[in-house]
Amino acid sequence: MLTIAIAKGRMQQDTLALLARAGVRVSAEALASRRLAVEDESGGYRFVFVKPADVPVYVEHGIADCGVVGRDVLLEAEADLLQPLDLKINRCVIAVAARGDEDATTRAGVLHVATKYPRVAAAHFGAKGVPVEIIELSGSVELAPVLGLSDCIVDLVETGRTLAENGLAVVETITESTGRLVVNRASYQLKAEAVGKLIKDLGRVVAEGGAQS
Amino acid sequence: MEPLSKIPGGMRYYFGREARLRRAVETAAMSVFDGWGYEEIATPSVDYYALFERGMGHVEARRAFRFADTDGRLLALRPDITSSVARAAATLFANAPRPLRFCYAASVFRQLPHSRAEWRRQGRQLGCELIGAGGADADIEVLAIVAEVLGRLGLAGSCRVTLNHVGVFNGVAEQLGLSPEAREEMRQLVDARDAGALAAFLKALGSHDARAERAARLLRLSGGREIPGAAKKLLSNAGSRATLDELEKLLSAVETLGFGEGFSVDLSDVSGLGYYTGLVFKVYVEGAGARVGGGGRYDDLTANFGRREPAVGFVLDLDALTEVLARRDFETENGADAPATIAGKDVTERFREARRRREQGERIKMD
């Protein structure tokens, strides 16, 4: 049996939809319950639903053989994992955003950056040779420039609506992020057949147009 | 002040059943090594940082605990044993007849773990180094030793040893004419098994679709005996094809000799390319979330110490093996039964009896 850790929230819905198209079904009853671990109808898979940042942790330790999580989380976690498949769900960008009326990122001196992605932000500005002070927040990052805590933010942007509502605009896109299938290195070898089948089945569904079509 | 009860992160005690198990696993491995004629070598626990920088490459060496010697030179708590053994081979054993066969059970220290799953900062390596012998025979020998240790530990049916040859990836990279940076980028994509990104990377290089597609398919191949043959069909460069021949021979030898159970080929295993020069392998065991060992051929390492010669070796991670075996009722001979207690009035009598019974192999505890 393969254990798969899935990031809770939208990723969970989209992943289950992809899996259903690949022939892996979880009963409505199991999903309606508040259980954090459910099995599929064939008994070949066990799904655990955890916070996005915890997905790489479970997979890296081999407690879960596979995981589904956004690339944004993986970049930040710097986890030692295999990433065999881009599921092309939950497409977002990690971007630098600042107040629309003035692009504060061009200001000389130290740039104050509020973010949930300290590593990604530090690497991005580091590569450009811009000295930054990273201010790590755990939510509502858009507030920071509005209240004057920072000059700009580095955050995940899906539609840009939250940014606009807070008077912010994207200054620069750092990278794209989509949902990824990740696999533990040991499971990839020891459960090669089951993991290979999952990659193939999901790969086929993704190539056919994903969960939506 | 920090309370004295606190233990530094990544450090721990071993005692009771776990300590006995560790001892039993180490003894089993060392007796296998001894059976193959490998001489135990103990290397200095503290050595110059420069040794490890040369021996492991600077990225790996940076993970070491470092401190200054009285003359200001940088020292390190050894993060690895192979570097030191390679130096000894080129210096202390410069005139000894080849090949040299060394084995060890030794602690290594790493300040920075490689991943979050690698919690420990002190580990114990069980390893062998076969220096001064090139060719398939030497490669087969170390693989046979690994298989024998796994068998001795009762893990033969639940392990997987993946084989690869660095020449496969290097041949492809050379044919594509990659810069060092692009080569490293491609290596990381292959290592992550990121098929989509690899295909995009190859396409962006401007290599025509069919060739990019072939390279992407090739580097994803893994499986059994059929892999080298399947890979050869996707390859046109002579260098890579020759290494696949070597891999094929190795695999069939391993199978003919009867210890091939659990052996497979994984052309995506491209870690340590700067270090290894031929065969590379990794050892996985059911119940361990990360690999429990690995090794390969490192013909360039000894050149750092003034004498280039072929060498092949491996290490197994004692802590990881013990953790797996602790959950598996692995029997240890020592300390399995609680010691008997001798009580009585006369001290001399008590000690005399204890000595007599201990000589018969009993465990006796004085009351």
Coordinates of C-alpha atoms in Angstrom, one line a residue:
Chain A
M1 CA 0.0 0.0 0.0
L2 CA 1.2 3.5 -0.8
T3 CA 0.7 6.3 1.7
I4 CA 0.2 9.7 0.1
A5 CA 0.3 13.0 2.0
I6 CA -1.8 15.7 0.4
A7 CA -1.8 19.4 1.2
K8 CA -5.1 20.4 2.7
G9 CA -7.3 22.9 1.0
R10 CA -7.7 23.5 -2.7
M11 CA -4.8 21.1 -3.6
Q12 CA -6.7 18.4 -1.8
Q13 CA -9.9 18.8 -4.0
D14 CA -7.9 19.1 -7.2
T15 CA -5.7 16.1 -6.4
L16 CA -8.7 13.9 -5.5
A17 CA -10.3 14.9 -8.8
L18 CA -7.2 13.9 -10.7
L19 CA -6.9 10.6 -8.9
A20 CA -10.6 9.9 -9.6
R21 CA -9.9 10.3 -13.3
A22 CA -6.9 8.0 -12.9
G23 CA -9.2 5.4 -11.4
V24 CA -8.4 5.9 -7.8
R25 CA -11.6 6.5 -5.9
V26 CA -12.2 7.5 -2.3
S27 CA -15.8 6.9 -1.1
A28 CA -17.9 10.0 -0.5
E29 CA -18.5 8.7 3.0
A30 CA -14.8 8.6 3.8
L31 CA -14.4 12.2 2.5
A32 CA -17.4 13.5 4.3
S33 CA -15.9 12.3 7.6
R34 CA -13.4 14.4 9.4
R35 CA -10.8 11.7 9.4
L36 CA -7.3 12.8 8.5
A37 CA -6.4 9.4 7.0
V38 CA -8.6 7.6 4.5
E39 CA -8.2 4.7 2.2
D40 CA -9.3 4.4 -1.4
E41 CA -11.9 1.9 -2.5
S42 CA -9.3 -0.6 -3.8
G43 CA -7.2 -0.5 -0.6
G44 CA -4.1 0.3 -2.6
Y45 CA -3.7 3.8 -1.3
R46 CA -4.0 5.6 2.0
F47 CA -4.3 9.3 1.9
V48 CA -3.4 11.6 4.7
F49 CA -4.4 15.3 4.7
V50 CA -1.9 17.6 6.3
K51 CA -0.9 21.3 6.2
P52 CA 1.0 22.1 3.0
A53 CA 4.3 22.8 4.7
D54 CA 4.1 19.4 6.4
V55 CA 3.8 17.4 3.2
P56 CA 7.6 17.5 2.4
V57 CA 8.3 16.5 6.1
Y58 CA 6.1 13.4 6.0
V59 CA 7.5 12.3 2.6
E60 CA 11.2 13.1 3.5
H61 CA 10.9 10.9 6.6
G62 CA 9.3 8.1 4.5
I63 CA 6.1 8.1 6.7
A64 CA 4.3 8.9 3.5
D65 CA 5.7 7.4 0.3
C66 CA 4.4 10.2 -1.9
G67 CA 3.0 13.6 -1.5
V68 CA 1.1 16.3 -3.4
V69 CA 2.1 19.9 -2.7
G70 CA 2.8 23.2 -4.4
R71 CA 6.2 24.0 -5.8
D72 CA 6.2 27.1 -3.7
V73 CA 6.3 24.9 -0.5
L74 CA 9.0 22.7 -2.0
L75 CA 11.2 25.6 -2.9
E76 CA 11.0 26.9 0.6
A77 CA 11.4 23.6 2.3
E78 CA 14.6 22.6 0.3
A79 CA 13.5 19.1 0.9
D80 CA 15.5 16.1 -0.5
L81 CA 12.7 14.6 -2.5
L82 CA 12.0 13.3 -6.0
Q83 CA 9.6 15.4 -8.1
P84 CA 8.6 13.1 -11.0
L85 CA 5.4 14.9 -12.1
D86 CA 4.0 18.3 -12.5
L87 CA 0.3 17.9 -11.9
K88 CA -0.5 21.3 -13.4
I89 CA -3.1 22.1 -10.7
N90 CA -3.3 25.2 -8.6
R91 CA -1.3 27.3 -10.9
C92 CA 0.1 30.4 -9.2
V93 CA 3.2 32.6 -9.3
I94 CA 5.5 33.6 -6.5
A95 CA 5.9 37.3 -7.1
V96 CA 7.3 40.5 -5.6
A97 CA 4.5 43.0 -5.0
A98 CA 4.6 46.6 -3.8
R99 CA 2.2 49.5 -3.4
G100 CA 0.8 50.4 -6.7
D101 CA 1.5 54.1 -6.4
E102 CA 5.3 53.8 -5.9
D103 CA 7.6 50.9 -6.8
A104 CA 9.5 50.7 -3.5
T105 CA 11.8 47.9 -4.8
T106 CA 13.9 50.4 -6.8
R107 CA 14.7 52.4 -3.7
A108 CA 18.4 52.5 -2.8
G109 CA 19.6 51.1 0.5
V110 CA 18.2 48.1 2.3
L111 CA 14.9 46.7 1.1
H112 CA 12.5 45.5 3.7
V113 CA 10.7 42.4 2.4
A114 CA 7.8 40.8 4.3
T115 CA 7.1 37.2 3.3
K116 CA 6.1 33.6 4.1
Y117 CA 8.9 32.5 1.8
P118 CA 12.1 33.7 3.5
R119 CA 14.5 31.4 1.5
V120 CA 12.9 32.1 -1.9
A121 CA 13.0 35.9 -1.2
A122 CA 16.6 35.8 0.1
A123 CA 17.7 33.8 -2.9
H124 CA 15.9 36.1 -5.4
F125 CA 17.2 39.4 -4.1
G126 CA 20.6 37.8 -3.3
A127 CA 21.0 36.8 -7.0
K128 CA 20.3 40.4 -8.0
G129 CA 22.8 41.8 -5.4
V130 CA 20.1 43.7 -3.6
P131 CA 20.6 43.9 0.2
V132 CA 17.4 43.0 2.0
E133 CA 16.0 42.6 5.4
I134 CA 13.6 39.6 5.4
I135 CA 10.6 39.9 7.7
E136 CA 9.1 36.5 8.1
L137 CA 5.3 36.5 8.6
S138 CA 2.9 33.6 8.7
G139 CA -0.2 35.1 7.1
S140 CA -1.9 38.2 5.7
V141 CA 1.4 39.3 4.2
E142 CA -0.4 42.0 2.1
L143 CA -0.9 44.0 5.2
A144 CA 2.8 44.6 5.7
P145 CA 3.4 47.3 3.1
V146 CA 0.1 48.9 3.8
L147 CA 1.0 49.4 7.4
G148 CA 4.5 50.3 6.7
L149 CA 6.2 47.2 8.1
S150 CA 7.9 46.5 4.7
D151 CA 8.7 48.1 1.3
C152 CA 7.4 45.1 -0.6
I153 CA 6.3 41.5 -0.2
V154 CA 7.2 38.2 -1.8
D155 CA 4.1 36.0 -1.9
L156 CA 2.0 33.5 -3.8
V157 CA -0.3 35.2 -6.3
E158 CA -3.1 33.4 -7.9
T159 CA -5.6 35.9 -9.3
G160 CA -4.1 39.1 -7.9
R161 CA -7.4 40.1 -6.3
T162 CA -6.2 40.2 -2.7
L163 CA -3.2 42.3 -3.9
A164 CA -5.4 44.8 -5.7
E165 CA -7.9 45.1 -2.8
N166 CA -5.0 46.1 -0.6
G167 CA -3.6 48.6 -3.1
L168 CA -0.7 46.4 -4.2
A169 CA 0.5 45.3 -7.6
V170 CA 3.0 42.7 -8.9
V171 CA 6.4 44.3 -9.6
E172 CA 8.2 41.1 -10.7
T173 CA 7.4 37.4 -11.1
I174 CA 10.0 35.2 -9.4
T175 CA 8.8 31.8 -10.5
E176 CA 5.7 29.7 -11.3
S177 CA 4.2 27.3 -8.9
T178 CA 1.9 24.3 -9.6
G179 CA 1.0 21.2 -7.6
R180 CA 3.7 18.5 -7.8
L181 CA 3.8 14.8 -7.1
V182 CA 6.8 14.2 -4.8
V183 CA 8.2 10.8 -3.9
N184 CA 10.4 9.6 -1.0
R185 CA 13.8 8.4 -2.4
A186 CA 13.6 5.0 -0.6
S187 CA 10.0 4.3 -1.5
Y188 CA 10.8 5.1 -5.1
Q189 CA 13.1 2.1 -5.1
L190 CA 11.5 -0.3 -2.6
K191 CA 8.0 0.2 -4.0
A192 CA 9.1 0.8 -7.5
E193 CA 6.1 -0.9 -9.2
A194 CA 3.4 0.8 -7.2
V195 CA 5.1 4.3 -7.4
G196 CA 5.7 3.8 -11.2
K197 CA 2.1 2.9 -11.8
L198 CA 0.9 6.0 -9.9
I199 CA 3.3 8.3 -11.8
K200 CA 2.1 6.7 -15.1
D201 CA -1.6 6.9 -14.3
L202 CA -1.5 10.5 -13.1
G203 CA 0.8 11.5 -16.0
R204 CA -1.7 10.2 -18.4
V205 CA -4.6 12.1 -16.8
V206 CA -2.5 15.3 -16.7
A207 CA -1.5 14.9 -20.4
E208 CA -5.2 14.5 -21.2
G209 CA -6.0 17.8 -19.8
G210 CA -6.1 17.4 -16.0
A211 CA -8.9 17.5 -13.5
Q212 CA -11.0 20.0 -15.4
S213 CA -11.7 18.4 -18.7
Chain B
M1 CA 22.4 29.3 31.8
E2 CA 21.4 26.3 29.8
P3 CA 20.4 23.4 32.0
L4 CA 22.9 20.6 32.0
S5 CA 20.1 18.1 31.3
K6 CA 20.0 19.4 27.7
I7 CA 21.6 17.3 25.0
P8 CA 22.9 19.0 21.8
G9 CA 20.6 18.5 18.7
G10 CA 21.4 15.5 16.6
M11 CA 23.2 13.7 19.5
R12 CA 21.9 10.8 21.6
Y13 CA 22.6 8.0 24.0
Y14 CA 22.4 4.3 23.1
F15 CA 21.7 1.7 25.8
G16 CA 20.0 -1.5 26.6
R17 CA 18.6 -3.6 23.7
E18 CA 19.5 -0.9 21.2
A19 CA 23.1 -0.8 22.3
R20 CA 23.4 -4.6 22.1
L21 CA 21.8 -4.5 18.7
R22 CA 24.3 -1.9 17.4
R23 CA 27.1 -4.0 18.7
A24 CA 25.7 -7.2 17.1
V25 CA 25.2 -5.5 13.7
E26 CA 28.7 -4.0 13.8
T27 CA 30.2 -7.3 14.8
A28 CA 28.3 -9.1 12.0
A29 CA 29.5 -6.6 9.4
M30 CA 33.1 -6.6 10.6
S31 CA 33.2 -10.4 10.6
V32 CA 32.0 -10.4 7.0
F33 CA 34.7 -7.9 6.1
D34 CA 37.2 -10.0 7.9
G35 CA 36.1 -13.0 6.0
W36 CA 36.9 -11.3 2.8
G37 CA 40.4 -10.5 4.0
Y38 CA 39.8 -6.8 4.8
E39 CA 42.1 -5.3 7.5
E40 CA 40.6 -3.0 10.1
I41 CA 41.9 0.5 10.0
A42 CA 41.2 3.3 12.5
T43 CA 41.6 6.8 11.2
P44 CA 42.2 10.0 13.3
S45 CA 38.9 11.4 14.7
V46 CA 40.3 14.9 14.2
D47 CA 42.1 15.9 11.0
Y48 CA 42.8 18.9 8.8
Y49 CA 39.7 20.3 7.2
A50 CA 41.7 20.5 3.9
L51 CA 41.9 16.7 3.8
F52 CA 38.1 16.4 3.8
E53 CA 37.7 19.3 1.4
R54 CA 39.9 17.5 -1.1
G55 CA 38.5 14.1 -0.3
M56 CA 34.8 14.8 -0.3
G57 CA 34.5 18.0 -2.3
H58 CA 33.9 21.3 -0.7
V59 CA 30.1 21.1 -0.6
E60 CA 30.0 17.9 1.4
A61 CA 33.0 18.9 3.6
R62 CA 31.3 22.2 4.6
R63 CA 28.9 20.1 6.7
A64 CA 31.7 19.2 9.1
F65 CA 32.2 20.5 12.6
R66 CA 35.2 22.8 12.2
F67 CA 37.6 24.4 14.7
A68 CA 41.1 25.9 14.8
D69 CA 44.3 24.1 15.8
T70 CA 46.8 25.8 18.1
D71 CA 48.7 27.1 15.0
G72 CA 45.5 28.5 13.5
R73 CA 45.0 25.8 10.9
L74 CA 41.5 24.6 10.3
L75 CA 40.6 21.2 11.8
A76 CA 37.5 19.1 11.5
L77 CA 35.8 16.3 13.4
R78 CA 35.9 13.7 10.7
P79 CA 32.8 13.8 8.5
D80 CA 34.0 10.8 6.5
I81 CA 36.5 7.9 6.7
T82 CA 37.3 7.3 3.0
S83 CA 39.3 10.6 2.6
S84 CA 41.6 9.5 5.4
V85 CA 42.0 5.9 4.2
A86 CA 42.8 7.2 0.7
R87 CA 45.5 9.4 2.1
A88 CA 47.0 6.5 4.1
A89 CA 47.0 4.3 1.0
A90 CA 49.1 7.0 -0.8
T91 CA 51.4 7.7 2.1
L92 CA 51.7 5.1 4.8
F93 CA 51.0 2.2 2.5
A94 CA 52.7 3.7 -0.6
N95 CA 55.0 0.7 -0.9
A96 CA 52.6 -2.0 0.3
P97 CA 51.6 -4.6 -2.3
R98 CA 48.3 -3.9 -4.2
P99 CA 45.4 -4.2 -3.8
L100 CA 44.9 -2.9 -0.3
R101 CA 41.8 -4.0 1.5
F102 CA 40.7 -1.9 4.5
C103 CA 37.6 -2.0 6.6
Y104 CA 36.3 0.1 9.5
A105 CA 33.5 0.7 11.9
A106 CA 33.9 4.3 12.9
S107 CA 31.9 7.3 14.0
V108 CA 31.5 10.3 11.7
F109 CA 30.2 13.8 12.6
R110 CA 28.3 16.3 10.5
Q111 CA 27.2 19.6 11.8
L112 CA 24.7 20.2 9.1
P113 CA 22.4 17.3 8.2
H114 CA 21.8 16.6 4.5
S115 CA 18.0 16.6 5.0
R116 CA 15.5 17.0 7.8
A117 CA 15.0 13.3 7.8
E118 CA 18.6 12.9 8.7
W119 CA 18.3 13.9 12.3
R120 CA 21.6 12.6 13.6
R121 CA 24.8 14.6 13.6
Q122 CA 26.9 11.7 14.7
G123 CA 26.6 8.5 12.7
R124 CA 28.6 5.3 12.5
Q125 CA 29.8 4.0 9.2
L126 CA 30.6 0.3 8.5
G127 CA 32.7 0.4 5.4
C128 CA 35.2 -1.2 3.1
E129 CA 37.8 0.3 0.7
L130 CA 39.5 -1.8 -2.0
I131 CA 42.4 0.3 -3.3
G132 CA 44.7 -0.5 -6.2
A133 CA 42.3 -2.8 -8.0
G134 CA 40.4 -1.7 -11.1
G135 CA 38.1 -3.7 -13.3
A136 CA 34.8 -5.5 -12.9
D137 CA 36.2 -8.1 -10.4
A138 CA 36.8 -5.5 -7.8
D139 CA 33.4 -4.0 -8.3
I140 CA 31.8 -7.4 -8.0
E141 CA 33.8 -8.0 -4.9
V142 CA 32.4 -5.0 -3.0
L143 CA 28.8 -5.7 -4.2
A144 CA 29.2 -9.3 -3.0
I145 CA 30.3 -8.0 0.4
V146 CA 27.3 -5.7 0.7
A147 CA 25.0 -8.5 -0.3
E148 CA 26.6 -10.8 2.3
V149 CA 26.2 -8.3 5.1
L150 CA 22.6 -7.7 4.2
G151 CA 22.1 -11.4 4.1
R152 CA 23.8 -11.9 7.5
L153 CA 21.4 -9.3 9.0
G154 CA 18.4 -11.1 7.5
L155 CA 17.6 -8.3 5.1
A156 CA 18.3 -10.0 1.8
G157 CA 14.6 -10.3 0.9
S158 CA 13.7 -6.7 1.9
C159 CA 16.4 -4.6 0.4
R160 CA 17.2 -3.0 -2.9
V161 CA 20.6 -2.2 -4.3
T162 CA 20.5 0.2 -7.2
L163 CA 23.5 0.3 -9.6
N164 CA 24.5 3.0 -12.1
H165 CA 27.7 4.1 -13.9
V166 CA 28.6 7.8 -13.9
G167 CA 29.7 7.4 -17.5
V168 CA 26.1 7.2 -18.7
F169 CA 25.2 10.7 -17.6
N170 CA 28.6 12.1 -18.4
G171 CA 28.5 10.7 -21.9
V172 CA 25.1 12.3 -22.6
A173 CA 26.2 15.7 -21.1
E174 CA 29.4 15.6 -23.2
Q175 CA 27.5 14.9 -26.3
L176 CA 25.1 17.8 -25.6
G177 CA 28.2 20.0 -25.1
L178 CA 26.9 21.4 -21.9
S179 CA 28.6 24.2 -19.9
P180 CA 29.5 23.2 -16.3
E181 CA 26.4 25.2 -15.0
A182 CA 24.0 23.6 -17.5
R183 CA 25.4 20.2 -16.7
E184 CA 24.8 20.7 -13.0
E185 CA 21.2 21.9 -13.8
M186 CA 20.6 18.8 -15.9
R187 CA 22.0 16.6 -13.1
Q188 CA 19.7 18.1 -10.6
L189 CA 16.7 17.5 -12.8
V190 CA 17.7 13.9 -13.5
D191 CA 18.3 13.4 -9.8
A192 CA 14.8 14.7 -8.9
R193 CA 13.3 12.5 -11.6
D194 CA 11.6 15.6 -12.9
A195 CA 10.8 14.3 -16.4
G196 CA 8.8 17.3 -17.5
A197 CA 11.4 19.9 -16.5
L198 CA 14.2 17.7 -18.0
A199 CA 12.4 17.5 -21.3
A200 CA 11.9 21.3 -21.3
F201 CA 15.5 21.9 -20.4
L202 CA 16.7 19.7 -23.2
K203 CA 14.4 21.4 -25.7
A204 CA 15.6 24.8 -24.6
L205 CA 19.1 23.8 -25.4
G206 CA 18.1 23.8 -29.0
S207 CA 18.8 20.1 -29.5
H208 CA 16.1 18.7 -31.8
D209 CA 13.1 17.1 -30.3
A210 CA 14.0 13.5 -31.1
R211 CA 17.4 13.7 -29.4
A212 CA 16.0 15.6 -26.3
E213 CA 13.3 13.0 -26.0
R214 CA 15.8 10.2 -26.2
A215 CA 18.0 11.7 -23.6
A216 CA 15.1 12.3 -21.3
R217 CA 13.8 8.8 -21.7
L218 CA 17.3 7.3 -21.2
L219 CA 18.0 9.1 -17.9
R220 CA 14.7 7.9 -16.5
L221 CA 15.3 4.3 -17.1
S222 CA 15.3 2.0 -14.1
G223 CA 14.6 -1.6 -13.5
G224 CA 16.2 -5.0 -14.0
R225 CA 18.6 -6.7 -16.3
E226 CA 16.9 -5.4 -19.4
I227 CA 17.8 -1.8 -18.7
P228 CA 21.4 -1.6 -20.1
G229 CA 20.2 -3.1 -23.3
A230 CA 17.2 -0.8 -23.6
A231 CA 19.5 2.2 -22.8
K232 CA 22.0 1.3 -25.5
K233 CA 19.2 1.6 -28.1
L234 CA 18.8 5.3 -27.0
L235 CA 22.4 6.1 -27.1
S236 CA 24.8 7.0 -29.9
N237 CA 27.9 8.0 -28.1
A238 CA 30.6 5.4 -27.6
G239 CA 31.6 6.4 -24.1
S240 CA 28.1 5.9 -22.6
R241 CA 27.6 2.6 -24.6
A242 CA 30.9 1.2 -23.2
T243 CA 29.8 2.0 -19.6
L244 CA 26.5 0.3 -20.3
D245 CA 28.3 -2.8 -21.4
E246 CA 30.2 -2.7 -18.1
L247 CA 27.0 -2.3 -16.2
E248 CA 25.4 -5.2 -18.0
K249 CA 28.4 -7.5 -17.3
L250 CA 28.3 -6.5 -13.6
L251 CA 24.6 -7.3 -13.4
S252 CA 24.8 -10.6 -15.0
A253 CA 27.8 -11.6 -12.8
V254 CA 25.9 -10.6 -9.7
E255 CA 23.0 -12.7 -10.9
T256 CA 25.1 -15.7 -11.9
L257 CA 26.8 -15.6 -8.5
G258 CA 23.4 -15.8 -6.9
F259 CA 23.3 -12.7 -4.8
G260 CA 21.5 -10.6 -7.4
E261 CA 18.2 -10.6 -5.5
G262 CA 17.2 -7.0 -4.9
F263 CA 19.8 -5.6 -7.3
S264 CA 18.5 -3.2 -10.0
V265 CA 19.7 -0.5 -12.3
D266 CA 18.8 3.1 -11.9
L267 CA 20.2 5.4 -14.5
S268 CA 18.8 8.4 -12.7
D269 CA 21.1 8.0 -9.8
V270 CA 23.4 10.9 -10.5
S271 CA 24.5 12.0 -7.1
G272 CA 28.2 12.4 -6.3
L273 CA 29.2 12.7 -9.9
G274 CA 32.2 14.9 -8.9
Y275 CA 33.5 12.1 -6.7
Y276 CA 32.7 8.8 -8.3
T277 CA 34.4 7.7 -11.6
G278 CA 32.6 4.5 -12.5
L279 CA 30.1 2.2 -10.7
V280 CA 27.9 3.9 -8.1
F281 CA 25.3 2.1 -5.9
K282 CA 22.8 2.9 -3.2
V283 CA 21.4 0.5 -0.6
Y284 CA 17.7 0.8 0.5
V285 CA 16.0 -1.4 3.1
E286 CA 12.3 -1.7 3.8
G287 CA 11.5 0.2 7.0
A288 CA 14.1 2.9 6.5
G289 CA 12.8 6.2 4.9
A290 CA 16.3 7.0 3.5
R291 CA 19.1 5.0 2.0
V292 CA 21.1 2.9 4.5
G293 CA 24.3 2.9 2.5
G294 CA 26.1 3.4 -0.8
G295 CA 29.3 3.4 -2.6
G296 CA 31.1 3.2 -5.8
R297 CA 34.4 3.6 -7.7
Y298 CA 36.5 6.6 -7.0
D299 CA 39.6 6.3 -9.1
D300 CA 40.5 10.0 -8.9
L301 CA 40.5 10.5 -5.1
T302 CA 43.9 9.1 -4.3
A303 CA 45.5 11.4 -6.9
N304 CA 44.8 14.2 -4.4
F305 CA 47.4 12.6 -2.2
G306 CA 50.0 12.1 -4.8
R307 CA 49.2 8.7 -6.2
R308 CA 46.4 8.0 -8.6
E309 CA 45.1 4.5 -8.5
P310 CA 41.8 2.7 -8.9
A311 CA 39.7 2.3 -5.8
V312 CA 36.2 1.2 -4.9
G313 CA 34.4 1.1 -1.6
F314 CA 31.1 1.6 0.3
V315 CA 29.7 2.5 3.6
L316 CA 26.6 1.2 5.5
D317 CA 24.9 3.4 8.1
L318 CA 24.9 1.5 11.4
D319 CA 22.3 3.7 13.0
A320 CA 19.8 3.3 10.1
L321 CA 20.4 -0.5 10.0
T322 CA 19.9 -0.8 13.7
E323 CA 16.7 1.2 13.6
V324 CA 15.3 -1.2 11.0
L325 CA 16.4 -4.3 12.8
A326 CA 15.1 -3.1 16.2
R327 CA 11.6 -3.3 14.7
R328 CA 12.2 -6.8 13.3
D329 CA 13.1 -9.0 16.3
F330 CA 16.7 -9.4 15.1
E331 CA 18.3 -11.8 17.6
T332 CA 21.4 -10.7 19.4
E333 CA 23.5 -13.3 21.2
N334 CA 24.8 -11.0 23.9
G335 CA 22.7 -9.9 26.7
A336 CA 19.6 -11.7 25.5
D337 CA 19.0 -13.4 28.9
A338 CA 19.0 -11.5 32.1
P339 CA 22.1 -12.3 34.2
A340 CA 21.8 -14.7 37.1
T341 CA 22.4 -13.2 40.6
I342 CA 24.7 -14.9 43.1
A343 CA 23.9 -14.2 46.8
G344 CA 25.5 -15.8 49.8
K345 CA 27.4 -15.0 52.9
D346 CA 31.0 -15.8 52.1
V347 CA 32.5 -13.2 49.7
T348 CA 35.3 -15.6 48.6
E349 CA 32.9 -18.4 47.8
R350 CA 30.6 -16.0 45.9
F351 CA 33.4 -14.7 43.7
R352 CA 34.8 -18.2 43.2
E353 CA 31.4 -19.5 42.0
A354 CA 30.8 -16.5 39.8
R355 CA 34.2 -17.1 38.1
R356 CA 33.5 -20.7 37.6
R357 CA 30.0 -20.1 36.0
R358 CA 31.2 -17.2 33.9
E359 CA 33.9 -19.4 32.5
Q360 CA 31.1 -21.6 31.3
G361 CA 29.6 -18.7 29.5
E362 CA 26.9 -17.7 32.0
R363 CA 26.2 -14.0 32.8
I364 CA 26.5 -13.5 36.6
K365 CA 25.7 -10.4 38.5
M366 CA 27.0 -10.0 42.1
D367 CA 24.2 -9.3 44.6

